[in-house]
Amino acid sequence: MSLSVLGSTKPNDGLDAEEIKKFEKTGANSYGNSDELELAWAHKAFQHTRIYFNLLCTVNCTKLRLTKFDDELYAQFLVSFPHAKIDVIDENKLKSVAAKRRWRNFCYTFEHHVEDYNFGTLLRLNTYGDYNQENTTLVPRVQFLAIEVARNRQGLNMCHFGKPLKGGKQDTVAAEEGQERESEKTAQEEGA
């Protein structure tokens, strides 16, 4: 299941589809610090976190694919950050000048491969915890993907498997659809 599908949302409060298209064409510089854009980003980021966490609760994370580039992300992550501690991340180390430089180079590697590679995304600092104010930090989407793919491959997110779902019916349906897709994919792979 591709996380880019999960990231798509309907136009949000204050912005209609036409304004969003205009923003995408003209870029952020023409808007400055628009309250409507900040609200739209916050809404999209919040939806993303709920859906992703619900997937962790319903799908075996070791088999979950977030993008079609998971293998490349994971391999490059291991090369670029061989000693990174990803179960519990120290935000000060993650946001240090040296780490930012290394992550910037990492992110640019996937600039033309991962959609919205630099979109601000909420990352859990402690893999064993839920999304909340104390346990999240803002990172580029590629950094989130690299860390979460590594956590999934290493089974660190299995601690959430089987937990009750959070959020509304829409999240439950999205998580159930993700679980069905993963089951079908596993069945196809076993049959091959």
Coordinates of N, CA and C in Angstrom, one line a residue:
M1 N 0.8 -1.2 0.0 CA 0.0 0.0 0.0 C 0.9 1.2 0.0
S2 N 0.6 2.2 -0.8 CA 1.4 3.4 -0.9 C 0.9 4.4 0.0
L3 N 1.8 5.0 0.8 CA 1.4 6.1 1.7 C 1.0 7.3 0.9
S4 N 1.4 7.5 -0.3 CA 1.0 8.7 -1.0 C -0.5 8.7 -1.3
V5 N -1.1 7.5 -1.3 CA -2.5 7.4 -1.4 C -3.2 7.9 -0.1
L6 N -2.5 7.5 1.0 CA -3.1 7.9 2.3 C -3.0 9.4 2.5
G7 N -1.9 10.0 1.9 CA -1.7 11.4 2.1 C -2.7 12.3 1.3
S8 N -3.4 11.8 0.4 CA -4.3 12.6 -0.4 C -5.5 13.0 0.4
T9 N -5.9 14.2 0.4 CA -7.1 14.7 1.1 C -7.9 15.6 0.3
K10 N -9.1 15.8 0.7 CA -10.0 16.7 0.0 C -9.6 18.1 0.4
P11 N -9.9 19.1 -0.4 CA -9.6 20.5 -0.1 C -10.1 20.8 1.3
N12 N -9.4 21.7 2.1 CA -9.7 21.9 3.5 C -10.3 23.2 3.7
D13 N -10.7 23.4 5.0 CA -11.3 24.7 5.4 C -10.5 25.9 5.0
G14 N -11.2 26.8 4.3 CA -10.5 28.0 3.9 C -9.9 28.0 2.6
L15 N -9.6 26.9 2.0 CA -8.9 26.7 0.7 C -9.8 25.8 -0.2
D16 N -10.1 26.3 -1.4 CA -10.8 25.4 -2.3 C -9.8 24.8 -3.2
A17 N -10.2 23.9 -4.1 CA -9.3 23.2 -5.0 C -8.6 24.1 -5.9
E18 N -9.3 25.2 -6.3 CA -8.7 26.1 -7.3 C -7.5 26.8 -6.6
E19 N -7.7 27.2 -5.3 CA -6.6 27.9 -4.6 C -5.4 27.0 -4.4
I20 N -5.7 25.7 -4.1 CA -4.6 24.8 -3.9 C -3.8 24.6 -5.2
K21 N -4.5 24.5 -6.3 CA -3.8 24.3 -7.6 C -3.0 25.6 -7.9
K22 N -3.5 26.8 -7.6 CA -2.8 28.0 -7.8 C -1.5 28.0 -6.9
F23 N -1.7 27.6 -5.7 CA -0.5 27.6 -4.8 C 0.5 26.6 -5.3
E24 N 0.1 25.4 -5.8 CA 1.1 24.5 -6.3 C 1.8 25.0 -7.5
K25 N 1.1 25.8 -8.4 CA 1.8 26.4 -9.6 C 2.7 27.5 -9.2
T26 N 2.3 28.4 -8.3 CA 3.0 29.6 -8.0 C 4.1 29.4 -6.9
G27 N 3.9 28.5 -6.0 CA 4.8 28.2 -5.0 C 4.5 29.0 -3.7
A28 N 5.2 28.6 -2.7 CA 4.9 29.2 -1.3 C 5.3 30.6 -1.2
N29 N 6.3 31.1 -2.0 CA 6.8 32.5 -1.8 C 5.7 33.5 -2.1
S30 N 4.7 33.2 -3.0 CA 3.7 34.2 -3.3 C 2.6 34.3 -2.2
Y31 N 2.6 33.3 -1.3 CA 1.6 33.3 -0.2 C 2.1 33.8 1.1
G32 N 3.4 33.8 1.4 CA 3.9 34.2 2.7 C 3.4 33.2 3.7
N33 N 3.0 33.7 4.9 CA 2.5 32.9 6.0 C 1.0 32.9 6.0
S34 N 0.4 32.3 5.1 CA -1.1 32.3 5.0 C -1.6 31.4 6.1
D35 N -2.6 31.9 6.9 CA -3.2 31.1 7.9 C -4.0 30.0 7.3
E36 N -4.6 30.2 6.1 CA -5.4 29.1 5.5 C -4.5 28.0 5.0
L37 N -3.3 28.3 4.5 CA -2.3 27.3 4.1 C -1.8 26.5 5.3
E38 N -1.5 27.2 6.4 CA -1.1 26.5 7.6 C -2.2 25.6 8.1
L39 N -3.4 26.0 8.1 CA -4.5 25.2 8.5 C -4.7 24.0 7.6
A40 N -4.5 24.2 6.3 CA -4.6 23.1 5.4 C -3.5 22.1 5.6
W41 N -2.3 22.6 5.8 CA -1.2 21.7 6.1 C -1.5 20.9 7.4
A42 N -1.9 21.6 8.4 CA -2.1 20.9 9.7 C -3.2 19.8 9.6
H43 N -4.2 20.1 8.8 CA -5.3 19.2 8.6 C -4.8 17.9 7.9
K44 N -4.0 18.2 6.8 CA -3.5 17.0 6.1 C -2.5 16.2 6.9
A45 N -1.6 16.9 7.7 CA -0.6 16.2 8.5 C -1.4 15.4 9.6
F46 N -2.4 16.0 10.2 CA -3.1 15.2 11.2 C -3.8 14.0 10.6
Q47 N -4.5 14.1 9.5 CA -5.1 13.0 8.8 C -4.0 11.9 8.5
H48 N -2.9 12.3 8.0 CA -1.8 11.4 7.7 C -1.4 10.6 9.0
T49 N -1.2 11.3 10.1 CA -0.8 10.6 11.3 C -1.8 9.6 11.8
R50 N -3.1 10.0 11.7 CA -4.1 9.0 12.2 C -4.2 7.8 11.3
I51 N -4.2 8.0 10.0 CA -4.3 6.9 9.1 C -3.0 6.0 9.2
Y52 N -1.9 6.6 9.3 CA -0.6 5.8 9.4 C -0.6 5.0 10.7
F53 N -1.0 5.6 11.8 CA -1.0 4.9 13.1 C -2.0 3.8 13.1
N54 N -3.2 4.0 12.5 CA -4.2 3.0 12.3 C -3.7 1.8 11.5
L55 N -2.9 2.1 10.5 CA -2.3 1.0 9.7 C -1.4 0.2 10.5
L56 N -0.6 0.9 11.4 CA 0.3 0.1 12.3 C -0.4 -0.8 13.2
C57 N -1.6 -0.4 13.6 CA -2.5 -1.2 14.5 C -3.1 -2.4 13.8
T58 N -3.2 -2.3 12.5 CA -4.0 -3.4 11.8 C -3.2 -4.2 10.8
V59 N -2.0 -3.8 10.5 CA -1.2 -4.5 9.4 C 0.1 -4.9 10.1
N60 N 0.6 -6.0 9.7 CA 1.9 -6.4 10.2 C 2.9 -5.5 9.5
C61 N 3.5 -4.6 10.3 CA 4.4 -3.6 9.8 C 5.6 -4.1 9.0
T62 N 6.0 -5.3 9.3 CA 7.2 -5.9 8.6 C 6.9 -6.2 7.1
K63 N 5.6 -6.2 6.8 CA 5.2 -6.5 5.4 C 4.6 -5.2 4.8
L64 N 4.5 -4.1 5.5 CA 3.9 -2.9 5.0 C 4.9 -2.1 4.1
R65 N 4.4 -1.7 3.0 CA 5.2 -0.9 2.0 C 4.6 0.5 2.0
L66 N 5.4 1.5 2.3 CA 4.9 2.8 2.3 C 5.0 3.5 1.0
T67 N 6.0 3.1 0.2 CA 6.1 3.7 -1.2 C 6.7 2.6 -2.1
K68 N 6.8 2.8 -3.4 CA 7.4 1.8 -4.2 C 8.9 1.9 -4.2
F69 N 9.4 2.9 -3.4 CA 10.9 3.0 -3.2 C 11.4 2.6 -1.8
D70 N 10.6 1.8 -1.1 CA 11.0 1.4 0.2 C 12.3 0.7 0.3
D71 N 12.6 -0.2 -0.7 CA 13.9 -0.9 -0.7 C 15.0 0.1 -0.8
E72 N 14.9 1.1 -1.7 CA 15.9 2.0 -2.0 C 16.1 3.0 -0.8
L73 N 15.0 3.4 -0.2 CA 15.0 4.3 1.0 C 15.7 3.6 2.1
Y74 N 15.4 2.3 2.4 CA 16.0 1.6 3.5 C 17.5 1.3 3.2
A75 N 17.8 0.9 2.0 CA 19.3 0.7 1.7 C 20.1 2.0 1.9
Q76 N 19.6 3.1 1.3 CA 20.3 4.3 1.4 C 20.4 4.8 2.9
F77 N 19.3 4.6 3.6 CA 19.2 5.0 5.1 C 20.3 4.2 5.8
L78 N 20.5 2.9 5.6 CA 21.5 2.1 6.3 C 22.9 2.6 5.9
V79 N 23.1 3.0 4.7 CA 24.4 3.5 4.2 C 24.7 4.9 4.8
S80 N 23.7 5.8 4.8 CA 23.9 7.1 5.2 C 23.9 7.3 6.8
F81 N 23.1 6.4 7.4 CA 23.0 6.5 8.9 C 23.1 5.2 9.5
P82 N 24.3 4.5 9.4 CA 24.5 3.1 9.9 C 24.3 3.0 11.4
H83 N 24.5 4.0 12.2 CA 24.4 3.8 13.6 C 23.3 4.6 14.2
A84 N 22.3 5.0 13.4 CA 21.2 5.8 13.9 C 20.3 5.0 14.8
K85 N 20.0 5.6 15.9 CA 19.1 5.0 16.9 C 17.7 5.5 16.5
I86 N 16.9 4.5 16.1 CA 15.5 4.9 15.6 C 14.4 4.5 16.4
D87 N 14.6 3.7 17.5 CA 13.5 3.4 18.3 C 13.1 4.6 19.2
V88 N 14.0 5.2 19.8 CA 13.8 6.5 20.5 C 14.8 7.5 20.0
I89 N 14.3 8.5 19.3 CA 15.1 9.5 18.7 C 15.3 10.7 19.6
D90 N 16.5 11.2 19.7 CA 16.9 12.4 20.4 C 16.6 13.6 19.4
E91 N 15.6 14.4 19.7 CA 15.3 15.5 18.8 C 16.5 16.4 18.6
N92 N 17.2 16.7 19.7 CA 18.4 17.6 19.6 C 19.4 17.1 18.6
K93 N 19.7 15.8 18.7 CA 20.6 15.2 17.7 C 20.1 15.2 16.3
L94 N 18.8 14.9 16.2 CA 18.1 14.9 14.9 C 18.1 16.3 14.2
K95 N 18.0 17.3 15.0 CA 18.0 18.7 14.5 C 19.3 19.5 14.6
S96 N 20.4 18.8 14.9 CA 21.7 19.4 14.9 C 22.1 19.9 13.5
V97 N 23.0 20.8 13.5 CA 23.5 21.3 12.2 C 24.1 20.2 11.3
A98 N 24.9 19.4 11.9 CA 25.5 18.3 11.2 C 24.5 17.3 10.7
A99 N 23.5 16.9 11.5 CA 22.5 16.0 11.1 C 21.6 16.6 10.0
K100 N 21.3 17.9 10.2 CA 20.4 18.5 9.1 C 21.1 18.5 7.8
R101 N 22.4 18.7 7.8 CA 23.2 18.7 6.5 C 23.2 17.3 5.9
R102 N 23.4 16.2 6.7 CA 23.3 14.8 6.2 C 21.9 14.5 5.7
W103 N 20.9 14.9 6.5 CA 19.5 14.6 6.1 C 19.2 15.3 4.8
R104 N 19.6 16.6 4.7 CA 19.3 17.3 3.5 C 19.9 16.6 2.2
N105 N 21.1 16.1 2.3 CA 21.7 15.4 1.2 C 20.9 14.1 1.0
F106 N 20.5 13.4 2.0 CA 19.7 12.2 1.9 C 18.4 12.5 1.2
C107 N 17.7 13.6 1.6 CA 16.4 13.9 1.0 C 16.5 14.3 -0.5
Y108 N 17.6 15.0 -0.8 CA 17.8 15.4 -2.2 C 18.0 14.2 -3.1
T109 N 18.5 13.1 -2.6 CA 18.6 11.8 -3.3 C 17.3 11.4 -3.9
F110 N 16.2 11.6 -3.1 CA 14.9 11.1 -3.5 C 14.0 12.2 -4.0
E111 N 14.5 13.4 -4.3 CA 13.7 14.5 -4.8 C 12.8 14.2 -6.0
H112 N 13.3 13.4 -6.9 CA 12.6 13.2 -8.1 C 11.9 11.8 -8.1
H113 N 12.0 11.1 -7.0 CA 11.3 9.8 -6.9 C 10.1 9.8 -5.9
V114 N 10.2 10.5 -4.8 CA 9.2 10.5 -3.8 C 8.3 11.7 -3.9
E115 N 7.1 11.5 -4.2 CA 6.1 12.7 -4.3 C 6.1 13.5 -3.0
D116 N 6.1 14.8 -3.1 CA 6.1 15.7 -2.0 C 7.3 15.3 -1.0
Y117 N 8.4 15.1 -1.5 CA 9.6 14.6 -0.7 C 9.9 15.5 0.4
N118 N 9.7 16.8 0.3 CA 10.0 17.7 1.4 C 8.8 18.3 2.1
F119 N 7.7 17.7 2.0 CA 6.4 18.1 2.7 C 6.6 17.8 4.2
G120 N 6.3 18.8 5.0 CA 6.4 18.7 6.4 C 5.5 17.6 6.9
T121 N 6.1 16.6 7.7 CA 5.4 15.5 8.1 C 5.8 15.3 9.6
L122 N 4.8 14.8 10.4 CA 5.0 14.6 11.8 C 5.6 13.2 12.0
L123 N 6.7 13.1 12.7 CA 7.4 11.9 13.1 C 7.3 11.6 14.6
R124 N 7.0 10.4 15.0 CA 7.0 10.0 16.4 C 8.5 9.9 16.8
L125 N 8.9 10.5 17.9 CA 10.2 10.4 18.4 C 10.5 9.1 19.0
N126 N 9.5 8.6 19.8 CA 9.6 7.3 20.4 C 8.6 6.3 19.7
T127 N 9.2 5.3 19.1 CA 8.4 4.4 18.2 C 7.3 3.7 19.1
Y128 N 7.6 3.5 20.4 CA 6.6 2.8 21.2 C 5.5 3.7 21.7
G129 N 5.5 4.9 21.4 CA 4.4 5.8 21.8 C 3.5 6.2 20.6
D130 N 2.4 6.8 21.0 CA 1.4 7.3 20.1 C 1.8 8.7 19.5
Y131 N 1.1 9.2 18.6 CA 1.3 10.6 18.1 C 0.7 11.5 19.2
N132 N 1.5 12.4 19.8 CA 1.0 13.4 20.7 C 2.0 14.5 20.6
Q133 N 1.7 15.6 21.3 CA 2.5 16.8 21.2 C 4.0 16.5 21.7
E134 N 4.1 15.8 22.8 CA 5.4 15.5 23.3 C 6.2 14.5 22.5
N135 N 5.6 13.7 21.7 CA 6.3 12.6 21.0 C 6.4 12.8 19.5
T136 N 6.2 14.1 19.1 CA 6.3 14.3 17.6 C 7.2 15.5 17.3
T137 N 7.8 15.4 16.1 CA 8.6 16.5 15.6 C 8.3 16.6 14.1
L138 N 8.6 17.8 13.6 CA 8.3 18.0 12.1 C 9.6 17.7 11.3
V139 N 9.4 16.8 10.3 CA 10.5 16.5 9.4 C 10.0 16.4 8.0
P140 N 11.0 16.5 7.0 CA 10.5 16.3 5.6 C 10.0 14.9 5.4
R141 N 9.1 14.8 4.5 CA 8.4 13.5 4.2 C 9.4 12.3 4.0
V142 N 10.5 12.6 3.2 CA 11.5 11.5 2.9 C 12.1 11.1 4.2
Q143 N 12.4 12.0 5.1 CA 13.0 11.6 6.4 C 12.0 10.7 7.2
F144 N 10.8 11.1 7.2 CA 9.8 10.3 7.9 C 9.7 8.9 7.3
L145 N 9.7 8.9 6.0 CA 9.6 7.6 5.3 C 10.8 6.7 5.6
A146 N 12.0 7.3 5.5 CA 13.2 6.5 5.8 C 13.2 5.9 7.2
I147 N 12.9 6.7 8.1 CA 12.9 6.2 9.5 C 11.7 5.2 9.8
E148 N 10.5 5.5 9.2 CA 9.4 4.6 9.5 C 9.6 3.3 8.7
V149 N 10.2 3.3 7.5 CA 10.5 2.1 6.8 C 11.5 1.3 7.6
A150 N 12.5 1.9 8.1 CA 13.5 1.2 8.9 C 12.9 0.6 10.2
R151 N 12.0 1.4 10.8 CA 11.3 0.9 12.0 C 10.5 -0.3 11.7
N152 N 9.8 -0.2 10.5 CA 8.9 -1.4 10.1 C 9.7 -2.6 9.8
R153 N 10.8 -2.4 9.0 CA 11.6 -3.5 8.6 C 12.3 -4.2 9.8
Q154 N 12.6 -3.4 10.8 CA 13.2 -4.0 12.0 C 12.2 -4.4 13.0
G155 N 10.9 -4.3 12.7 CA 9.8 -4.8 13.6 C 9.5 -3.9 14.8
L156 N 10.1 -2.7 14.8 CA 9.9 -1.9 16.0 C 8.5 -1.4 16.2
N157 N 7.8 -1.3 15.1 CA 6.4 -0.8 15.2 C 5.4 -1.9 15.5
M158 N 5.9 -3.2 15.6 CA 5.0 -4.3 15.9 C 4.3 -4.1 17.2
C159 N 4.8 -3.3 18.1 CA 4.2 -3.1 19.4 C 2.8 -2.5 19.3
H160 N 2.5 -1.9 18.2 CA 1.2 -1.3 18.0 C 0.2 -2.2 17.3
F161 N 0.7 -3.3 16.8 CA -0.2 -4.3 16.0 C -1.3 -4.8 17.0
G162 N -2.5 -4.7 16.6 CA -3.6 -5.2 17.4 C -4.2 -4.2 18.4
K163 N -3.6 -3.0 18.5 CA -4.2 -1.9 19.3 C -5.5 -1.4 18.7
P164 N -6.4 -0.9 19.6 CA -7.7 -0.4 19.1 C -7.4 0.8 18.1
L165 N -8.2 1.0 17.1 CA -8.0 2.1 16.2 C -8.4 3.4 16.8
K166 N -7.8 4.4 16.3 CA -8.1 5.8 16.8 C -8.8 6.5 15.6
G167 N -9.6 7.5 15.9 CA -10.2 8.3 14.9 C -11.6 7.8 14.5
G168 N -12.0 8.3 13.4 CA -13.4 8.0 12.9 C -13.5 6.9 12.0
K169 N -14.7 6.7 11.5 CA -15.0 5.6 10.6 C -14.1 5.6 9.3
Q170 N -13.8 6.8 8.8 CA -13.0 6.9 7.6 C -11.6 6.3 7.8
D171 N -11.0 6.5 9.0 CA -9.7 5.9 9.3 C -9.8 4.4 9.4
T172 N -10.9 3.9 10.0 CA -11.1 2.5 10.2 C -11.2 1.8 8.8
V173 N -12.0 2.4 7.9 CA -12.1 1.9 6.5 C -10.8 1.9 5.8
A174 N -10.0 3.0 5.9 CA -8.7 3.1 5.2 C -7.8 2.0 5.8
A175 N -7.8 1.8 7.1 CA -6.9 0.8 7.7 C -7.3 -0.6 7.3
E176 N -8.6 -0.8 7.2 CA -9.1 -2.2 6.8 C -8.8 -2.4 5.4
E177 N -8.9 -1.4 4.5 CA -8.5 -1.6 3.1 C -7.1 -1.8 3.0
G178 N -6.2 -1.2 3.8 CA -4.8 -1.4 3.8 C -4.5 -2.9 4.2
Q179 N -5.2 -3.3 5.2 CA -5.0 -4.7 5.7 C -5.4 -5.7 4.6
E180 N -6.5 -5.4 3.9 CA -7.0 -6.3 2.8 C -5.9 -6.4 1.7
R181 N -5.4 -5.2 1.3 CA -4.4 -5.2 0.3 C -3.2 -5.9 0.6
E182 N -2.7 -5.8 1.9 CA -1.5 -6.5 2.4 C -1.8 -8.0 2.4
S183 N -3.0 -8.4 2.8 CA -3.3 -9.9 2.8 C -3.3 -10.4 1.4
E184 N -3.9 -9.6 0.4 CA -3.9 -10.1 -1.0 C -2.5 -10.2 -1.5
K185 N -1.7 -9.2 -1.2 CA -0.3 -9.2 -1.7 C 0.5 -10.4 -1.2
T186 N 0.3 -10.6 0.1 CA 1.0 -11.7 0.7 C 0.5 -13.1 0.1
A187 N -0.8 -13.2 -0.1 CA -1.3 -14.4 -0.8 C -0.7 -14.6 -2.2
Q188 N -0.6 -13.5 -2.9 CA -0.1 -13.6 -4.3 C 1.4 -14.0 -4.2
E189 N 2.2 -13.4 -3.3 CA 3.6 -13.7 -3.1 C 3.8 -15.1 -2.8
E190 N 2.9 -15.7 -1.9 CA 3.1 -17.1 -1.4 C 2.7 -18.0 -2.6
G191 N 1.8 -17.6 -3.4 CA 1.3 -18.4 -4.6 C 2.3 -18.4 -5.7
A192 N 3.2 -17.4 -5.7 CA 4.2 -17.3 -6.8 C 5.4 -18.3 -6.7

